[in-house]
XYZ file of C-alpha atoms in Angstrom:
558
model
C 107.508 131.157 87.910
C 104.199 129.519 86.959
C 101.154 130.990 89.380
C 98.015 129.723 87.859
C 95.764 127.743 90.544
C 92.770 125.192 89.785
C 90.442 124.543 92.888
C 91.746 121.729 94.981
C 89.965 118.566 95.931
C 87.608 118.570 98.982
C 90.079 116.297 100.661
C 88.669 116.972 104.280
C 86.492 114.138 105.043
C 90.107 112.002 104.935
C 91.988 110.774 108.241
C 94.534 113.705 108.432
C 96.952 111.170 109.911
C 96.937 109.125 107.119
C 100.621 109.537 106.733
C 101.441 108.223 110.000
C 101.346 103.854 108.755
C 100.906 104.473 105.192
C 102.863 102.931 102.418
C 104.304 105.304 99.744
C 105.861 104.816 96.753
C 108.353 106.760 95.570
C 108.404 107.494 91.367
C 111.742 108.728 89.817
C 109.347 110.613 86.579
C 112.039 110.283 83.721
C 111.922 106.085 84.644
C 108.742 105.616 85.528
C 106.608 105.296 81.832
C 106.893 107.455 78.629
C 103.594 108.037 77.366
C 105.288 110.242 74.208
C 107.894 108.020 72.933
C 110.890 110.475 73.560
C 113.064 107.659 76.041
C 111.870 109.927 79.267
C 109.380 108.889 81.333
C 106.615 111.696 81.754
C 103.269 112.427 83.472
C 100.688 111.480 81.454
C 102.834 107.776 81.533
C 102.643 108.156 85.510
C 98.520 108.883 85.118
C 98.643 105.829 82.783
C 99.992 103.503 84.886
C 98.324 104.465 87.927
C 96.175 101.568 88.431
C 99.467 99.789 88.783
C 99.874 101.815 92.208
C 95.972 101.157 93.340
C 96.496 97.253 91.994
C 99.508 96.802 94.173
C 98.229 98.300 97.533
C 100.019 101.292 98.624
C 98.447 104.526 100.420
C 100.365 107.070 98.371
C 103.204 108.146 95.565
C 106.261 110.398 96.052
C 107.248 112.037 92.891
C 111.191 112.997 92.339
C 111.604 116.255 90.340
C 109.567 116.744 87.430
C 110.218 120.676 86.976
C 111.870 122.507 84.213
C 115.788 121.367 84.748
C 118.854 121.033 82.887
C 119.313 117.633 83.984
C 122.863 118.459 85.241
C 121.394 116.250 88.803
C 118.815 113.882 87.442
C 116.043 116.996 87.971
C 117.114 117.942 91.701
C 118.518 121.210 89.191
C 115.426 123.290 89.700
C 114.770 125.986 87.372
C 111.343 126.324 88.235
C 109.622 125.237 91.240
C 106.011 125.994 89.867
C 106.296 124.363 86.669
C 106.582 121.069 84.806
C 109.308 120.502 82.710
C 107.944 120.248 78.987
C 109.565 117.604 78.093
C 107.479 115.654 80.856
C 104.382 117.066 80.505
C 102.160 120.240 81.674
C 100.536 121.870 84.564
C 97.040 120.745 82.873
C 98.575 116.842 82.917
C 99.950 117.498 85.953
C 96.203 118.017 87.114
C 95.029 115.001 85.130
C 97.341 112.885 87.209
C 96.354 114.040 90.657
C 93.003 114.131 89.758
C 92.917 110.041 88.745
C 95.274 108.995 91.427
C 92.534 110.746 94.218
C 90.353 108.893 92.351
C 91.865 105.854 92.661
C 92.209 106.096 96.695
C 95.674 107.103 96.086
C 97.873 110.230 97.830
C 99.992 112.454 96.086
C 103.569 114.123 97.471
C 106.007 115.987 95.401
C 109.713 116.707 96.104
C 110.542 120.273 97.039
C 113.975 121.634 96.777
C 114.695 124.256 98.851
C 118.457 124.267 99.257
C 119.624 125.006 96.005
C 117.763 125.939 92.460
C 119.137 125.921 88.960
C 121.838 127.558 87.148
C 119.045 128.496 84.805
C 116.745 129.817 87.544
C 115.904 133.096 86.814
C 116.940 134.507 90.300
C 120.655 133.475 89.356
C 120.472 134.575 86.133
C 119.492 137.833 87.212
C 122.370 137.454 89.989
C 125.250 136.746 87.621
C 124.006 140.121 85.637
C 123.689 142.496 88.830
C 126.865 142.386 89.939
C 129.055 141.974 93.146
C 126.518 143.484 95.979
C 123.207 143.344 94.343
C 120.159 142.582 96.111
C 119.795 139.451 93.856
C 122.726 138.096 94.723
C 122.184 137.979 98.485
C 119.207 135.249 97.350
C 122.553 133.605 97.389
C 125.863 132.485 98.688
C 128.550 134.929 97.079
C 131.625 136.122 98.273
C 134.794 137.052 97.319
C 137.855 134.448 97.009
C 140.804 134.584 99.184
C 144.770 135.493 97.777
C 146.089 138.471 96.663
C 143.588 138.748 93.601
C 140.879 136.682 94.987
C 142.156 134.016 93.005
C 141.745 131.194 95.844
C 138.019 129.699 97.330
C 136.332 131.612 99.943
C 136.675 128.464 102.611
C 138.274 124.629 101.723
C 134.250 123.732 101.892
C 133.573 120.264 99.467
C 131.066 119.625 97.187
C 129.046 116.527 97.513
C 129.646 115.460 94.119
C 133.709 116.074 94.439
C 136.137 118.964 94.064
C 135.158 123.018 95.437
C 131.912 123.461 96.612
C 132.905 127.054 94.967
C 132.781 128.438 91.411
C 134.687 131.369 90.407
C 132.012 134.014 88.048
C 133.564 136.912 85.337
C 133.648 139.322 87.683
C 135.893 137.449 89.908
C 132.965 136.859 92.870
C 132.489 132.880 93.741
C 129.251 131.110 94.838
C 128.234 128.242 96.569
C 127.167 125.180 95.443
C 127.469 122.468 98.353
C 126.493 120.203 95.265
C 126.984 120.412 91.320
C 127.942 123.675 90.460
C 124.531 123.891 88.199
C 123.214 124.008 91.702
C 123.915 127.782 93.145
C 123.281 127.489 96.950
C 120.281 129.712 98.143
C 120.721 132.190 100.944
C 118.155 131.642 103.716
C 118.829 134.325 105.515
C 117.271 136.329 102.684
C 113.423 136.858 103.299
C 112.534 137.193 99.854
C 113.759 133.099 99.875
C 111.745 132.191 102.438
C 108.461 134.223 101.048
C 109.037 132.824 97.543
C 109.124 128.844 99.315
C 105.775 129.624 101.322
C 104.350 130.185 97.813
C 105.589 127.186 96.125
C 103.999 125.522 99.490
C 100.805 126.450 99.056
C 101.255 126.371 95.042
C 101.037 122.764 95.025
C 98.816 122.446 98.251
C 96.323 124.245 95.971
C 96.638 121.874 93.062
C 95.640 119.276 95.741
C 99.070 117.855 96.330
C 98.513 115.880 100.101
C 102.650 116.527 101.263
C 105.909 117.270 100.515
C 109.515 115.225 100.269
C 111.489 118.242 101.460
C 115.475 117.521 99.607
C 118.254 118.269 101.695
C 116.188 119.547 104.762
C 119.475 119.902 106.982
C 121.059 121.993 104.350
C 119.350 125.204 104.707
C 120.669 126.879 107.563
C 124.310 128.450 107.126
C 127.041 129.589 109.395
C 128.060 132.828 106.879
C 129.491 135.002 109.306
C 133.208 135.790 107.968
C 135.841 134.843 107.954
C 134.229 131.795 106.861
C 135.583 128.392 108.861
C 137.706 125.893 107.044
C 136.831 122.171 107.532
C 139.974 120.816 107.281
C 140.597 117.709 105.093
C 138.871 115.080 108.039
C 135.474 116.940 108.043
C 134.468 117.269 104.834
C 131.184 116.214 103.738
C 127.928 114.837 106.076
C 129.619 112.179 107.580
C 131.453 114.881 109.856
C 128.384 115.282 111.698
C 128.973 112.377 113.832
C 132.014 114.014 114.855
C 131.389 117.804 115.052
C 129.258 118.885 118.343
C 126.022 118.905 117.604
C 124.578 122.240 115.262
C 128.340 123.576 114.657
C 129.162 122.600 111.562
C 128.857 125.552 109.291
C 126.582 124.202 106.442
C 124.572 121.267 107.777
C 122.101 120.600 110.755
C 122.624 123.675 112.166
C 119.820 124.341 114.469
C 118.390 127.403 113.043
C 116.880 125.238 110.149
C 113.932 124.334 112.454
C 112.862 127.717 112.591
C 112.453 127.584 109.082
C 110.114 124.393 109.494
C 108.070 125.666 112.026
C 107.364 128.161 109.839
C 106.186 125.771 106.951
C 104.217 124.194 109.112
C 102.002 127.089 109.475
C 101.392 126.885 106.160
C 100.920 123.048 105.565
C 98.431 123.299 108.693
C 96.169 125.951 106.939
C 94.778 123.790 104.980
C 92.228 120.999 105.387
C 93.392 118.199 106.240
C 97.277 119.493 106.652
C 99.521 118.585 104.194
C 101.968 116.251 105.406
C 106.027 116.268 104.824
C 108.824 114.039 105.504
C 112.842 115.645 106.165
C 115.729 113.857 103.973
C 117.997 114.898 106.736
C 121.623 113.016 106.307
C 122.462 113.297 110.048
C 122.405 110.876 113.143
C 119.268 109.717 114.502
C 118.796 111.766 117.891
C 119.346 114.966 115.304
C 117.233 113.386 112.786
C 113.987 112.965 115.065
C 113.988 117.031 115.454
C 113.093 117.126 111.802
C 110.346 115.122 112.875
C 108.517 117.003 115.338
C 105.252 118.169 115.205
C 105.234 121.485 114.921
C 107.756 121.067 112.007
C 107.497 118.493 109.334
C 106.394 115.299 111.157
C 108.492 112.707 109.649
C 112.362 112.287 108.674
C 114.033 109.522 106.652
C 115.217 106.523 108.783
C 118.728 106.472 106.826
C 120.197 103.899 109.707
C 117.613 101.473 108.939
C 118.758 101.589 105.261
C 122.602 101.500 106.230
C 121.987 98.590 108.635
C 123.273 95.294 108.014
C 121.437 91.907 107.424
C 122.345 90.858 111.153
C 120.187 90.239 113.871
C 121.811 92.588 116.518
C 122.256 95.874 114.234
C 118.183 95.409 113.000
C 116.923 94.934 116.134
C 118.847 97.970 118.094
C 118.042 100.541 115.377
C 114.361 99.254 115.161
C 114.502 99.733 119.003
C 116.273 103.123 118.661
C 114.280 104.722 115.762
C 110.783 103.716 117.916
C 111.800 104.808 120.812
C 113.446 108.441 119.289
C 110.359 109.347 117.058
C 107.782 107.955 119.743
C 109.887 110.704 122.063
C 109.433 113.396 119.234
C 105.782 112.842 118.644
C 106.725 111.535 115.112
C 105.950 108.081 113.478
C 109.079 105.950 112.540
C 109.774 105.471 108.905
C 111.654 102.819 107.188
C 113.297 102.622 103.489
C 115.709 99.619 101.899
C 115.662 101.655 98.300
C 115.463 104.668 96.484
C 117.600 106.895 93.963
C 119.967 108.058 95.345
C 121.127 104.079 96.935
C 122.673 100.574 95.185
C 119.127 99.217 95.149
C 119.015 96.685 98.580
C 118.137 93.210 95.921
C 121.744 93.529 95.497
C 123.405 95.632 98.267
C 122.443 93.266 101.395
C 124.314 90.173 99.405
C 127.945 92.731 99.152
C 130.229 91.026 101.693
C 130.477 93.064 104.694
C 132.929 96.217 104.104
C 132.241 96.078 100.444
C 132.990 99.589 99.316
C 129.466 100.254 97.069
C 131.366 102.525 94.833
C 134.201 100.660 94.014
C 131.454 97.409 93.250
C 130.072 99.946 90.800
C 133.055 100.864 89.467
C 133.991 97.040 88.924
C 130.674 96.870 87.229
C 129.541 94.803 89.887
C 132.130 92.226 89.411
C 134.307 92.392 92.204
C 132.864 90.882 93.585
C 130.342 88.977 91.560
C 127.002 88.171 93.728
C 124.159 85.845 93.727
C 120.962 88.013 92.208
C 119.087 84.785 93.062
C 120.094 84.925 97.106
C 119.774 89.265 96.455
C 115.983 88.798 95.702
C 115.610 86.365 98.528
C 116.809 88.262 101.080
C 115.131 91.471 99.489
C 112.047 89.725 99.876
C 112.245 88.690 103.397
C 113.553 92.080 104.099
C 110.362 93.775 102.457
C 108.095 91.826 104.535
C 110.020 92.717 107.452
C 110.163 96.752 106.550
C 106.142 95.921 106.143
C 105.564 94.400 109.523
C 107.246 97.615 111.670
C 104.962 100.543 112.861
C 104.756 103.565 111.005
C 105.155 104.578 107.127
C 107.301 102.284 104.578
C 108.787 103.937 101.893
C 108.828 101.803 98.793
C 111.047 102.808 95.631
C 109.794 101.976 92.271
C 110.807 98.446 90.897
C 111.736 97.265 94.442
C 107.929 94.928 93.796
C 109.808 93.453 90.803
C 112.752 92.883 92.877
C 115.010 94.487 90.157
C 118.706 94.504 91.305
C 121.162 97.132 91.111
C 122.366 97.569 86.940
C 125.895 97.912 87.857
C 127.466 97.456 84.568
C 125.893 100.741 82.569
C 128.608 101.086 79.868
C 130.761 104.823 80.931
C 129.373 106.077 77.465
C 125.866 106.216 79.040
C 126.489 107.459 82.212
C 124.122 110.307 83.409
C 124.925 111.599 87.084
C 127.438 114.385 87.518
C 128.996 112.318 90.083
C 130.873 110.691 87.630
C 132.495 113.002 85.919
C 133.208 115.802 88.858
C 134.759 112.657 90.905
C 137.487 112.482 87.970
C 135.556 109.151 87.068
C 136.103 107.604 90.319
C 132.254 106.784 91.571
C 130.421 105.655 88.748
C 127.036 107.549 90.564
C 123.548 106.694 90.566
C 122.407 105.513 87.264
C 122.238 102.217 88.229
C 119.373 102.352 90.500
C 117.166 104.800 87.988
C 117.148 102.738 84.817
C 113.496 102.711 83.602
C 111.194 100.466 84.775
C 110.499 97.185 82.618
C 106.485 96.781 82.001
C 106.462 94.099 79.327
C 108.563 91.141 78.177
C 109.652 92.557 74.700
C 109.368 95.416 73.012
C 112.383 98.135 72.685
C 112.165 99.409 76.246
C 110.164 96.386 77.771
C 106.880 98.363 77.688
C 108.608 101.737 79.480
C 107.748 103.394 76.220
C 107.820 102.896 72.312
C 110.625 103.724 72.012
C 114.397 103.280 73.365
C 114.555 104.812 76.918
C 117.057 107.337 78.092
C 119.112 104.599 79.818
C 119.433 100.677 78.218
C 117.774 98.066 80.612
C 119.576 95.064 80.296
C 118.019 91.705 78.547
C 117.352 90.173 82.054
C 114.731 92.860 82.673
C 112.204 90.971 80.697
C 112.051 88.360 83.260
C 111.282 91.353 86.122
C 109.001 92.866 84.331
C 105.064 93.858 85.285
C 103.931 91.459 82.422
C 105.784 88.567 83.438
C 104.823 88.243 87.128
C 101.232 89.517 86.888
C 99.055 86.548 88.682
C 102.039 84.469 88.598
C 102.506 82.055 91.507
C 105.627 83.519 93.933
C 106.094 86.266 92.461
C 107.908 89.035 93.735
C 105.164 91.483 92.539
C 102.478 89.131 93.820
C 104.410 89.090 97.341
C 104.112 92.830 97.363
C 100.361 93.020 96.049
C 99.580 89.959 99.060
C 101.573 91.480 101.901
C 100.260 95.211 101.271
C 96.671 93.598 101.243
C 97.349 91.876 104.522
C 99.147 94.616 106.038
C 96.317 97.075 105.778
C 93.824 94.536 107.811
C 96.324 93.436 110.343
C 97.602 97.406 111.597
C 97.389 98.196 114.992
C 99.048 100.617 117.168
C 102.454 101.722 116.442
C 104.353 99.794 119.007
C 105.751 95.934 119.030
C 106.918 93.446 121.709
C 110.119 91.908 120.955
C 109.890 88.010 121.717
C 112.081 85.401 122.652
C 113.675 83.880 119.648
C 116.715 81.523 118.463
C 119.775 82.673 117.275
C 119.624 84.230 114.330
C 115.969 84.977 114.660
C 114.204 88.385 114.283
C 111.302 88.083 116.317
C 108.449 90.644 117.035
C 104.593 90.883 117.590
C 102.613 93.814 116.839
C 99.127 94.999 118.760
C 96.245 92.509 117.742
C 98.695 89.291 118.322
C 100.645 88.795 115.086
C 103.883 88.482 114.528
C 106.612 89.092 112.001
C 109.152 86.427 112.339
C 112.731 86.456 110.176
C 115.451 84.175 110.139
C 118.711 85.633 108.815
C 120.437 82.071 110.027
C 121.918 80.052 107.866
C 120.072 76.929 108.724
C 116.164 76.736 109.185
C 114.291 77.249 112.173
C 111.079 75.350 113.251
C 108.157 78.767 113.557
C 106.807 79.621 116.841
C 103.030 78.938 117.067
C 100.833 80.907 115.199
C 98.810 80.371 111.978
C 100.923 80.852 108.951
C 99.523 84.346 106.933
C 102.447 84.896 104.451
C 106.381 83.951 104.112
C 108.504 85.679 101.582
C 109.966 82.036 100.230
C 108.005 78.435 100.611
C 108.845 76.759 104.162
C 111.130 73.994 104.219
C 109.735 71.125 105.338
C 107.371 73.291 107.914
C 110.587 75.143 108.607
C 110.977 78.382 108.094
C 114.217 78.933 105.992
C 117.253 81.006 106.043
C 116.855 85.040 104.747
C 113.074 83.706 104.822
C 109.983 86.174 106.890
C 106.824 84.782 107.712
C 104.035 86.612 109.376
C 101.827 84.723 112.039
C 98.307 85.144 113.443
C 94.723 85.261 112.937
C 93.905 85.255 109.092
C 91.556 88.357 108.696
C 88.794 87.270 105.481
C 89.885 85.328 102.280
C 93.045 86.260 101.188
């Protein structure tokens, strides 16, 4: 694994809480921009389209995987956690980049991996040659399969992507792989794991990286001891965990994963200012907030925010819940309507209520059809709401563009395992990764010169950067206004619910302004207040249904 180390960035004289109400954007590399013409997006596209990022407003970007992978999970296949893939670039460009977007005012996270590497990693590799008992297979999960010639799993334990979350090697041993089996699941009871993950740590906190999306965070942690437990048909996968008692089941959110945290967090506070991280941690909310603590990563993935539906009563209890659980943890909230892994939200909050999101996909998104024109509305008005809560917004690429789910990718082109390990019965997450449109013609719409890696459809050319630059009600020009407002108008991180109609979302934030959202059907005359921003025109001085407005004292020219 690659060790060389250029001198970080004298990032001290910053706020070291930065993190706590920023805005970050997350960047899926291989969509983002090809800057060499091969159909993936790469980083010296990323450092080329940076100003975008500064242009637009936000505090910081995320980058997905962009490490040497076989692509068998869209990158989260890590063969090398200290390295750049070459087809997306180099350390050296990998430099470039950080070094222009800290000029540009801009943070920079990267996603970390920890509960699973590569196939091609050369830990396993070196695994599958040692043999049954081998110090380098303890790194991780193998045992021996069950029936009379070990023919049969070790335990009924599901992948995530369908079928055994077991593969069978020569020598008759299985593994685990809780997700594709290109993903071997790492052992961290093994010190030699944990050592080599403090070094990727401060790998990339040397290159001047400012935090870490930690992948999987509630995976870690194993219940190994044998005979290993069977889950039984009805507690397969992470949606058990709202069933099981809390810490029991035997490969997620088990509570010896926060000892590994704390332990990170040692190393993220050695440096000046600490580097920050955030927990994707698939479990409920009062497990969720542990992630969150202090003294281990300091922020977790509101997931129930994303999940919640475009009513009244379900936003305002799990805005009141996720508030009141991280202010109890000593954590910031966080909020998120997109990113890759999700049917992006310009299309999922118009599915009916109970619409299965696979089975939409599956249809092609024609059953049932929807209204992309009422999507982006209500996207919109839910942006500006996501904008107007305390704490950190995470923003997914193309969500400022208001691009809607791509539902109908042709089978031919499909990417994620997902659909072929599920027998073809989830279509997976191409949809929501299809590369970003930047112009209104050209081959891929300005994403490169060339054809990208997945075909945008026609209607992209109407989304794209080129097209709504300076133009009037815009989506992107809602994003670039409310981001520029935003950063004048934080306060505190706390709000006052007030008194509002049916049907009406109303809060105010420290400093007297208000977010205001009707998810009515009808329009609803705006309490008092001068008018700052709405995410559709009023309606004759009515503020209309799936419409936000914010409301207060105008800070400058806007």
């Amino acid at each position: 694994m690659t060790e060389r180390t250029p001198s970080a960035p004298d990032l001290s004289p910053k706020d070291p809480n930065w993190w706590r109400q920023a805005v970050i954007y997350q960047i899926y590399p291989r969509s983002f921009a090809d800057a060499d013409g091969d159909g993936l997006g790469d980083i010296r596209g990323i450092t080329q389209r940076l100003t975008h990022l500064s242009t637009l407003g936000v505090d910081a970007l995320w980058l997905s995987p962009f490490y040497p992978s076989e692509l068998a999970d869209g990158g989260y296949d890590v063969a090398d956690p200290r390295d750049v893939d070459p087809r997306l670039g180099t350390l050296d460009d990998f430099d470039t980049m950080v070094a222009e977007a800290h000029r540009l005012g801009l943070k920079v996270l990267v996603d970390i991996v920890p509960n699973h590497t590569s196939d091609q990693h050369v830990w396993f590799r070196e695994a599958l040659r040692a043999g049954p008992g081998s110090a380098a297979r303890d790194r991780y999960v193998f045992r021996d399969g069950r029936g009379a010639q070990g023919e049969l799993p070790p335990s009924d334990w599901q992948s995530v992507f369908g079928g055994s979350a077991w593969r069978r090697v020569p020598d008759g041993q299985w593994y685990l792989h809780v997700f594709a089996p290109e993903q071997p699941d790492l052992n961290w009871e093994n010190e030699e794991v944990r050592a080599d993950f403090r070094t990727t740590l401060r790998f990339w906190s040397d290159r001047g990286v400012d935090g870490f999306r930690i992948d999987v965070a509630h995976g870690l942690a194993k219940d190994l001891t044998e005979p290993l437990r069977d889950l039984g048909e009805h507690l397969q996968g992470e949606e058990a965990l709202v069933t099981m008692a809390d810490g029991t089941h035997p490969f997620y959110d088990r509570d010896e994963v926060h000892e590994i945290y704390r332990d990170w967090r040692k190393v993220l506070d050695a440096y000046t200012p600490p580097r920050m991280a955030v927990a994707e941690a698939w479990v409920p909310n009062h497990r969720r907030v542990l992630y969150a603590r202090p003294d281990e990563l300091g922020q977790a993935f509101n997931f129930e925010y994303l999940k919640t539906g475009w009513s009244v009563g379900e936003l305002r209890e799990v805005i009141t819940v996720s508030l009141d659980t991280a202010r109890a943890a000593g954590a910031s909230a966080t909020w998120v309507l997109s990113n890759h892994d999700v049917v992006r939200h310009a299309s999922r909050l118009v599915l009916p209520e109970g619409t299965d999101p696979d089975a939409w996909l599956l249809s092609g998104g024609r059953a049932p059809a929807i209204d992309d024109a009422r999507g982006l509305r209500r996207a919109r008005a839910a942006t500006l709401l996501m904008l107007a809560l305390p704490g950190s917004s995470y923003v997914y690429q193309g969500e400022e563009l208001g691009l809607p789910e791509v539902a109908d990718l042709p089978t031919e082109v499909l990417q994620d395992p997902i659909w072929e390990q599920t027998g073809h019965v989830r279509k997976g997450r191409d949809g929501c990764r299809v590369p970003l449109p930047w112009t209104r013609t050209g081959p891929s719409y300005g994403f490169g010169p060339g054809a990208a890696w997945l075909p945008q459809p026609e209607s992209f050319a109407a989304y794209s950067v080129q097209a709504q630059d300076e133009a009037g009600g815009s989506t992107l020009e809602l994003y670039r206004a409310a981001l520029r407002l935003r950063r004048k108008l934080l306060g505190d991180e706390s709000l006052t619910w007030a008194e509002s109609a049916p049907g009406v979302l109303h809060f105010v934030r420290s400093g007297g302004w208000s977010c205001v959202t009707n998810l009515s059907g009808e329009p609803v005359a705006l309490p008092p207040g001068e008018l700052l921003l709405t995410s559709a025109p009023l309606e004759n001085g009515h503020l209309g249904p799936d419409t936000t407005a914010w409301l207060g004292t105008r800070f400058g020219s806007e």
